Short mmCIF file of C-alpha atoms in Angstrom, two decimals:
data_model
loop_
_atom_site.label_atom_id
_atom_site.label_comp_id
_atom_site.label_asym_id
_atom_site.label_seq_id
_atom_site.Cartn_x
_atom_site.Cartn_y
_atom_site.Cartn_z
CA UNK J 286 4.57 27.12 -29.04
CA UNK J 287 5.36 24.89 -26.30
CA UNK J 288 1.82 22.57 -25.54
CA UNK J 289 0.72 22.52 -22.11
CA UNK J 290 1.34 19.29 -20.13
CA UNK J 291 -1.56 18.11 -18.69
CA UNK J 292 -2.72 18.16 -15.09
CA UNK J 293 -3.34 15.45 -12.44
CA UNK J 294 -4.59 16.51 -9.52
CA UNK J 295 -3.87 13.91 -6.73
CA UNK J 296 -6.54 14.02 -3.71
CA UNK J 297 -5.01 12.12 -0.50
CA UNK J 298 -6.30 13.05 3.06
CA UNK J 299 -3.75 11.12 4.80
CA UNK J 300 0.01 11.87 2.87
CA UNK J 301 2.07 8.78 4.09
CA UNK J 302 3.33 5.52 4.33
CA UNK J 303 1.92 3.07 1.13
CA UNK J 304 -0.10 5.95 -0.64
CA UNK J 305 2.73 8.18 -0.45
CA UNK J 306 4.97 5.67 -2.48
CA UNK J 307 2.02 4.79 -4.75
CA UNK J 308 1.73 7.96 -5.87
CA UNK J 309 5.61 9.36 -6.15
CA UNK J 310 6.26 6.19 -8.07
CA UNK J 311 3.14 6.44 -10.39
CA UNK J 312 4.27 10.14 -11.04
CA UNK J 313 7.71 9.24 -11.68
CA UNK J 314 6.29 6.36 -14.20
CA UNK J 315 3.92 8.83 -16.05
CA UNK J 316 6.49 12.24 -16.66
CA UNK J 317 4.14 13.34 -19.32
CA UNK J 318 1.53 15.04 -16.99
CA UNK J 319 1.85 17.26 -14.76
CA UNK J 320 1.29 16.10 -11.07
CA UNK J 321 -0.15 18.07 -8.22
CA UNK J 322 -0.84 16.78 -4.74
CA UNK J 323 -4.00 18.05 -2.44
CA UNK J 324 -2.89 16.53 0.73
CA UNK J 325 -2.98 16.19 4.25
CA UNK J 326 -0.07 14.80 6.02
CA UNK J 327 0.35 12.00 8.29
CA UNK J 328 2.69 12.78 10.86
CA UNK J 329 5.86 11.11 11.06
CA UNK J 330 4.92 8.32 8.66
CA UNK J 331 7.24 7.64 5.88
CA UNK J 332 8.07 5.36 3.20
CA UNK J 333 9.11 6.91 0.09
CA UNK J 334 12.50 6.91 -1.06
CA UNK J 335 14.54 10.54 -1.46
CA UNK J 336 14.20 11.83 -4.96
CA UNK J 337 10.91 10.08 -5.95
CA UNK J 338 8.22 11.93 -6.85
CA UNK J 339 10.57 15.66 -7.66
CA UNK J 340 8.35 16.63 -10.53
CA UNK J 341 5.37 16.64 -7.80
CA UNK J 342 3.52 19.76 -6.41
CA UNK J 343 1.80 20.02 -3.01
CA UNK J 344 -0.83 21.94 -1.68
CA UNK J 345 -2.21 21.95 1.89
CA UNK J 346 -5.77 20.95 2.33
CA UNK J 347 -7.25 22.71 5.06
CA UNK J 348 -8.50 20.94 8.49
CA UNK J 349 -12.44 19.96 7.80
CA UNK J 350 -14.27 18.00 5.98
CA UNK J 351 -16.53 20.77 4.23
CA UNK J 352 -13.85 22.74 3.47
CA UNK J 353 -11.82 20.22 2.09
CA UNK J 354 -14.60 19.47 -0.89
CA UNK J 355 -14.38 22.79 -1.75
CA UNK J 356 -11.16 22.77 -1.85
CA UNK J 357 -10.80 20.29 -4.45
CA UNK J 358 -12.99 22.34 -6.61
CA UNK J 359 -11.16 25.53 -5.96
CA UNK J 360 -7.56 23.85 -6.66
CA UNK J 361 -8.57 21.99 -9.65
CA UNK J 362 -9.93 25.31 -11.00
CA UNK J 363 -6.89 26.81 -10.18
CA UNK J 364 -4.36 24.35 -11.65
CA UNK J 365 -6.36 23.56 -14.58
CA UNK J 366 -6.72 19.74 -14.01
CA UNK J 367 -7.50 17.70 -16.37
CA UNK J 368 -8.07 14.59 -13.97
CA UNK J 369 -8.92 14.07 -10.75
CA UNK J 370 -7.02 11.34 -8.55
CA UNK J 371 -8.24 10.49 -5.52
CA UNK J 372 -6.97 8.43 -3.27
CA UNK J 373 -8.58 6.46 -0.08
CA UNK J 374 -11.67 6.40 1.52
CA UNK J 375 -11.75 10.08 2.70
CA UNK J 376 -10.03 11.78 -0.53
CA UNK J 377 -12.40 9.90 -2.51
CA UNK J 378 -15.64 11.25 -1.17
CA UNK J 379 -14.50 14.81 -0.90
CA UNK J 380 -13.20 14.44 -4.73
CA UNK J 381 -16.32 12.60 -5.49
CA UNK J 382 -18.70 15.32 -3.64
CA UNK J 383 -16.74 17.92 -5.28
CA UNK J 384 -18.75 19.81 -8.43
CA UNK J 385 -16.33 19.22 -11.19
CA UNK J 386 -18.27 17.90 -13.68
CA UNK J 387 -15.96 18.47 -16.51
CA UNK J 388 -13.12 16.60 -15.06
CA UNK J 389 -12.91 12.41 -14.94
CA UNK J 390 -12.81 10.89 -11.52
CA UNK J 391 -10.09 8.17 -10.79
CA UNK J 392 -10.26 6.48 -7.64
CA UNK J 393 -7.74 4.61 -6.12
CA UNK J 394 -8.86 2.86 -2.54
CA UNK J 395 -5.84 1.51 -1.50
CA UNK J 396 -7.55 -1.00 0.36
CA UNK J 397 -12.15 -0.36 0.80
CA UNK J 398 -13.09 1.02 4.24
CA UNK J 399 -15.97 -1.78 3.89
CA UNK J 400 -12.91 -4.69 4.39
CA UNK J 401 -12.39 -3.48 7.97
CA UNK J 402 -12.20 -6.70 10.02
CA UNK J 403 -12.33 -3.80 13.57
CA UNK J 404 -15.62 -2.84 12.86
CA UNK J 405 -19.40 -4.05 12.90
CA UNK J 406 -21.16 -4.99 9.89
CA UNK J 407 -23.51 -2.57 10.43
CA UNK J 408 -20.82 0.15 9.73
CA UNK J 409 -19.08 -2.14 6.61
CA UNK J 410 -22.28 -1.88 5.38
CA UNK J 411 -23.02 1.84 5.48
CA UNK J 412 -18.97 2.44 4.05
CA UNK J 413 -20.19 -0.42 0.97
CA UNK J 414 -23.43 2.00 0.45
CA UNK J 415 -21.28 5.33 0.70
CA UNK J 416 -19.23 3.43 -2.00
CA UNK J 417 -21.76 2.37 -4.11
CA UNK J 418 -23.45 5.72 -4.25
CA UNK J 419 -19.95 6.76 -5.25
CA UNK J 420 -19.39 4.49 -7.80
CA UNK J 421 -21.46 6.80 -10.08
CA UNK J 422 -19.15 9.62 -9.98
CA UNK J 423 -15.98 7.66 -10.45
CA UNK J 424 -14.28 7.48 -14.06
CA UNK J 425 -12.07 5.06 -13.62
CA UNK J 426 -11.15 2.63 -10.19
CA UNK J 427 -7.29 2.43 -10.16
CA UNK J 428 -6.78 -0.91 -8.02
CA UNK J 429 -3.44 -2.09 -6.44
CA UNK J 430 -4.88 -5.35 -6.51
CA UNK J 431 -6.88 -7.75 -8.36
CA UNK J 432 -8.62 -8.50 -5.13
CA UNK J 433 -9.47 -4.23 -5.25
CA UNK J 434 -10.70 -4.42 -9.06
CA UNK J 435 -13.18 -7.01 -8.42
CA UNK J 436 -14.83 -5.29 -4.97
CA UNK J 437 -14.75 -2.55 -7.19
CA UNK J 438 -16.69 -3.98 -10.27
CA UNK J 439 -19.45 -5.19 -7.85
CA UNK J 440 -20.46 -1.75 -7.20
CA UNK J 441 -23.51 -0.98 -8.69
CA UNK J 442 -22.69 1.98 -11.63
CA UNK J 443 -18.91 1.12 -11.34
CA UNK J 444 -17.68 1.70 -15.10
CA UNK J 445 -14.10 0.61 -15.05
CA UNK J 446 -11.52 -0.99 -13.17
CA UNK J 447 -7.66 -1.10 -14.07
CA UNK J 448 -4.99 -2.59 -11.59
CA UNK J 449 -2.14 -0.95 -11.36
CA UNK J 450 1.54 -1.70 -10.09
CA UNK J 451 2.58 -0.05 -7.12
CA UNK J 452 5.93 0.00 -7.10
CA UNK J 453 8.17 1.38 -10.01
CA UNK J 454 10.94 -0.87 -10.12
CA UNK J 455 11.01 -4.49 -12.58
CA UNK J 456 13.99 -5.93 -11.50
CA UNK J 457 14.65 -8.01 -8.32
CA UNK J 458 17.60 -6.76 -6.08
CA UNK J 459 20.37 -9.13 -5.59
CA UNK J 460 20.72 -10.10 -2.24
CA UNK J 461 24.16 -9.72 0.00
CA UNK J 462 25.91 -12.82 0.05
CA UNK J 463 25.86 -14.96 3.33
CA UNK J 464 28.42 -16.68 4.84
CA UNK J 465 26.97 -19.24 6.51
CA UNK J 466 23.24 -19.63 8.35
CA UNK J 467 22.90 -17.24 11.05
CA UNK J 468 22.59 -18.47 14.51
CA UNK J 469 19.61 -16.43 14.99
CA UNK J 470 16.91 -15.72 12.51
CA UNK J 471 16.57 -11.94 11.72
CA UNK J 472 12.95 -11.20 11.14
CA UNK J 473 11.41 -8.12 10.27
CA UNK J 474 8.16 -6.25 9.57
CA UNK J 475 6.80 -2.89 8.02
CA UNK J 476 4.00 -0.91 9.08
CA UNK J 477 2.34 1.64 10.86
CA UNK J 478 1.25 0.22 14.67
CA UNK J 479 -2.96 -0.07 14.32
CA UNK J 480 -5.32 -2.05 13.77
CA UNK J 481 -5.43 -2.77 10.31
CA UNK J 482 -1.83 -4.03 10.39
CA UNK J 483 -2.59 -5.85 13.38
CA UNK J 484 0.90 -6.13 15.26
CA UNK J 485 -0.59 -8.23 18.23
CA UNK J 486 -0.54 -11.25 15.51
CA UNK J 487 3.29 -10.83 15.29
CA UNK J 488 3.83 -10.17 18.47
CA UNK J 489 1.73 -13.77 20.04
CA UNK J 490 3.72 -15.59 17.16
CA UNK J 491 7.15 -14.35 18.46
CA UNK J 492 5.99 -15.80 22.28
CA UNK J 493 5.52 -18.79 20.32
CA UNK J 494 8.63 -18.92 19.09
CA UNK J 495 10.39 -17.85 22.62
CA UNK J 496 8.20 -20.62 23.89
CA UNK J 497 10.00 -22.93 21.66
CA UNK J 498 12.99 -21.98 22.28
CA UNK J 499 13.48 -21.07 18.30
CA UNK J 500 16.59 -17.89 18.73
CA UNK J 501 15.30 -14.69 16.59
CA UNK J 502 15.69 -10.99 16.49
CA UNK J 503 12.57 -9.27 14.98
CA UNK J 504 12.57 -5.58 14.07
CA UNK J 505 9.26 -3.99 12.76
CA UNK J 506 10.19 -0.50 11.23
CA UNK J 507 6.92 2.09 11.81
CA UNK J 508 5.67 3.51 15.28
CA UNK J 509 1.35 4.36 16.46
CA UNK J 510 0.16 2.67 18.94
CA UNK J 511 2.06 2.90 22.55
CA UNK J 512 -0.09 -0.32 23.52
CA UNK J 513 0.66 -2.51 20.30
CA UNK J 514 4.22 -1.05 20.80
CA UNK J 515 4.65 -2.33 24.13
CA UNK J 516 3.00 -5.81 23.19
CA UNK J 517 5.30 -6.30 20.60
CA UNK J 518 8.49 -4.53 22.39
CA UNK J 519 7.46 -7.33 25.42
CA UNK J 520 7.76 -10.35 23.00
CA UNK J 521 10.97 -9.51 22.26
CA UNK J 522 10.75 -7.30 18.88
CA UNK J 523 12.75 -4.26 18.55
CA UNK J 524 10.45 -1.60 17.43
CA UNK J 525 12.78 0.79 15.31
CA UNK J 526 10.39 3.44 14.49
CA UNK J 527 9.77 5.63 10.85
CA UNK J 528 12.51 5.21 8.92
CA UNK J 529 13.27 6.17 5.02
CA UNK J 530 12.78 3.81 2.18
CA UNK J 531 16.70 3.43 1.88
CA UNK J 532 16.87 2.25 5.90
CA UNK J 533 13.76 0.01 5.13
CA UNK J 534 15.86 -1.26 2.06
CA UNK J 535 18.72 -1.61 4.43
CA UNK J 536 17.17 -3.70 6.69
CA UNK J 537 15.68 -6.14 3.97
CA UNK J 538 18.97 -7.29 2.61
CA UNK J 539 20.19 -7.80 6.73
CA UNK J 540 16.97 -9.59 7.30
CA UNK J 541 16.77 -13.04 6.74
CA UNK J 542 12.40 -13.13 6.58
CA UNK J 543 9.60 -10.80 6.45
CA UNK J 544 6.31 -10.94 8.68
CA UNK J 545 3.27 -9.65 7.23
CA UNK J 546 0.21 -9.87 9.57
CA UNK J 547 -2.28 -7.34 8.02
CA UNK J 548 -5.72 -7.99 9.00
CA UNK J 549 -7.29 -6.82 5.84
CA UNK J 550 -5.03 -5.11 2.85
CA UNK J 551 -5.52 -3.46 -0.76
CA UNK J 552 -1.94 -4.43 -1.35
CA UNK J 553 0.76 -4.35 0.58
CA UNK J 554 3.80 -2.16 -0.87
CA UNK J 555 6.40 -3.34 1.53
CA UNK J 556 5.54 -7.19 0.84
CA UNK J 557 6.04 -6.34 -2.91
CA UNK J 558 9.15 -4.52 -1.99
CA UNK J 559 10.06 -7.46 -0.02
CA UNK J 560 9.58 -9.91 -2.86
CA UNK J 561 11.64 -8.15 -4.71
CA UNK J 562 14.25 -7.70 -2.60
CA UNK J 563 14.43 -11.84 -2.66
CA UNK J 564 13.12 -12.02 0.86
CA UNK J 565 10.98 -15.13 1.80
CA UNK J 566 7.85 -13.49 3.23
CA UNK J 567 5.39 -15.43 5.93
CA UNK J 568 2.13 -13.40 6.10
CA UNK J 569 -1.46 -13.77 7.17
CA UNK J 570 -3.70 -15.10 4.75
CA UNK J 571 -5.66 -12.38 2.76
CA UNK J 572 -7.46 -12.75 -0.50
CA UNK J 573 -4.67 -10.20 -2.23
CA UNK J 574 -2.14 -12.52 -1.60
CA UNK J 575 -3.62 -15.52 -2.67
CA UNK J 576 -4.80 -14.68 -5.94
CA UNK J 577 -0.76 -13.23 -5.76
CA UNK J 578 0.27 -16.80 -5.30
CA UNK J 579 2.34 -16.50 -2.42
CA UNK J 580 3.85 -18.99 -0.60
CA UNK J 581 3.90 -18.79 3.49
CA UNK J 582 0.34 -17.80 3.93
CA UNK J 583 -0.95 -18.40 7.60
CA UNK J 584 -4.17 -18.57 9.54
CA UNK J 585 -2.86 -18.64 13.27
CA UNK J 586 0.11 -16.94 15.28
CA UNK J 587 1.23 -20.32 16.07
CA UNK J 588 1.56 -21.45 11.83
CA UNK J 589 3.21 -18.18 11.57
CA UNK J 590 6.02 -18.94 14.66
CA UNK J 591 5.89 -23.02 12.50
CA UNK J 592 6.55 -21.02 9.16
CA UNK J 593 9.63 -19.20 10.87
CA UNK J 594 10.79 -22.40 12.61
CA UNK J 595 10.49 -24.62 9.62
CA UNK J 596 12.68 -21.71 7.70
CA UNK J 597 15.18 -21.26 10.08
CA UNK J 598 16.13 -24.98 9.48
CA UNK J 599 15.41 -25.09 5.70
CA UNK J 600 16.88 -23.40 3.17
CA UNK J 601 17.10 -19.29 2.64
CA UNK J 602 17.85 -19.44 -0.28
CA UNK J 603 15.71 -21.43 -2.48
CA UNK J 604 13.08 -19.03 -0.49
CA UNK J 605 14.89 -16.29 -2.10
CA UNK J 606 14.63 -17.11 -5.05
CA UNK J 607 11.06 -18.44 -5.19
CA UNK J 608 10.19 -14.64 -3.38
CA UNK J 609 11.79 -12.79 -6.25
CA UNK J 610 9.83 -15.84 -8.96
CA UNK J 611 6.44 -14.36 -7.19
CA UNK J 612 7.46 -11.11 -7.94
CA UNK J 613 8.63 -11.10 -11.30
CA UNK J 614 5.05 -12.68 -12.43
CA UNK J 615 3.67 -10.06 -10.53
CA UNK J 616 5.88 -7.64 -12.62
CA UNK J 617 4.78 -9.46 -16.00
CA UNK J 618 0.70 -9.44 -15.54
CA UNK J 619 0.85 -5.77 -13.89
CA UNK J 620 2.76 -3.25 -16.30
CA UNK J 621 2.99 0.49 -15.14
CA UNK J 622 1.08 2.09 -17.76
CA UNK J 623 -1.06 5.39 -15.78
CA UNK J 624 -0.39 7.90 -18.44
CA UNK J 625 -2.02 5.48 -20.38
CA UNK J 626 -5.26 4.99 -17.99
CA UNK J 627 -5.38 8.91 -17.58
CA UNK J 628 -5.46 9.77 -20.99
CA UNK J 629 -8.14 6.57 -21.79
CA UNK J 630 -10.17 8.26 -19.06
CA UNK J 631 -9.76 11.48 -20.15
CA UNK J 632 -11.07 10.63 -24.00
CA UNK J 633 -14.15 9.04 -23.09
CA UNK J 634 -14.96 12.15 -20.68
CA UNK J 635 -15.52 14.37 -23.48
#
């Protein structure tokens, strides 16, 4: 008699862009269990390349909040899940609220609500308290970050914290040859258009560059806000909209650097993807990437326009390479291992 694969039930009220890819590449790296996705979607928000995740189920969630906590109990009845995986803010508490007392919690953030640089502290303090209380309830935090783990392991009652690649692949992409320096630096960023990514940073550090006269062509692939559109349409950027991972891919090997200007970030898949593509990335300075070890870290619009200008006249190509170095560690001290986590988490439940 064939033996019964086990169940992960994935919990994600917002189905898109980084969380989508984290968790059709974690279910492509752990075939042995079954995976099943409560979700919401996120309109017209992709990045997840065609033919990841195919061994995944979805189910709809339905539209509030109440319902959606019962929902999660009802569907991991119904499925027979042997672990719950939540993921973000919002999945987390319904999962967390949810009365499944039989089945181990894992939590992935994907970057704590109480980070938010847009709000108040008196709000970043209530989300840290709503985590905190949380804490209790979670088996396992599943981290994208080192940065994550360690916010995580200062929450009082928080067990266990395990960081966890994002992306699936280990080897760095070859990049196109090019036959001689552009006259024109190609930039390009990644993102949905709100506040956490912050495109108005990206968009004063391309005046900057007009303003020096430095020639560029910036693209930033993702669409949301019509005003941060228009800002960064108005410096010059060419905003191209949603596109699949493949176009995103596409783009990286014509691009020639990669803006990141996040204002606060878990970790951010399309700067790992860019690593690895052997692009030289200039971001803002956040406390994932440093402890990542990346070079071009900025404070200021103007550094970041200096970072591009100071690239356009070195050279691309020992950036390249020291990109794809950054990623390869990254690789090393991060192994994709979640059917090992699950079934860890799973043992000590019983």
């Amino acid at each position: 008699m064939t033996q019964r694969a086990p169940v992960a039930l994935h919990v994600v009220e917002a189905y898109g862009g980084g969380v989508k890819a984290a968790i059709e590449n974690w279910a492509d790296a752990s075939p042995e269990y079954r995976h099943v996705v409560l979700k919401a979607d996120r309109a017209n928000h992709l990045f997840a390349k065609a033919g990841r995740g195919r061994g995944v189920g979805f189910i709809d969630m339905p539209p509030k909040h109440r319902q959606r906590v019962l929902s999660v109990e009802t569907e991991a009845a119904r499925v027979k899940a042997d672990i719950i995986h939540a993921h973000s803010s919002l999945a987390g508490i319904y999962s967390r609220l949810a009365r499944t007392p039989d089945i181990p919690i894992a939590y992935s953030p994907h970057c704590f609500a109480f980070e938010r640089t847009d709000i108040g502290s008196t709000k970043r303090r209530s989300f840290w308290m709503a985590e905190a209380a949380l804490a209790r309830r979670t088996s396992i935090f599943i981290t994208v970050s080192e940065h994550e783990a360690q916010l995580a392991l200062r929450l009082p009652g928080a067990r266990c914290a395990e960081v966890l690649r994002v992306t699936s692949e280990t080897e760095v992409r070859r990049r196109p040859a090019q036959s001689s320096r552009p006259n024109r630096i190609r930039l390009l960023s990644v993102g949905r258009l709100c506040a956490q990514k912050d495109p108005y940073f990206v968009a004063a550090a391309l005046q900057e560059l007009r303003h020096r006269g430095v020639p560029f062509e910036h693209t930033w692939v993702g669409d949301g806000d019509v005003d941060m559109r228009a800002a960064l349409e108005s410096s010059g950027s060419r905003v191209a909209g949603w596109q699949s991972e493949d176009e995103v891919i596409r783009q990286m090997d014509a691009a020639d650097a990669f803006l990141h200007s996040a204002a606060w970030e878990g970790s951010p898949v399309t700067t790992e993807e860019a690593l690895r593509c052997g692009l030289p990335v200039i971001a803002r300075s956040l406390p994932v990437l440093r402890q990542m070890n990346l070079v071009g870290l900025v404070e200021s619009p103007s550094e970041m326009a200096t970072a591009v200008e100071r690239l356009a006249e070195g050279d691309l190509k020992l950036a390249a390479l020291t990109s794809q170095a950054v990623f390869e560690r990254h690789v090393r001290q991060h192994p994709a291992r979640l059917t090992d986590l699950y079934d860890q988490v799973r043992s000590s439940h019983k």
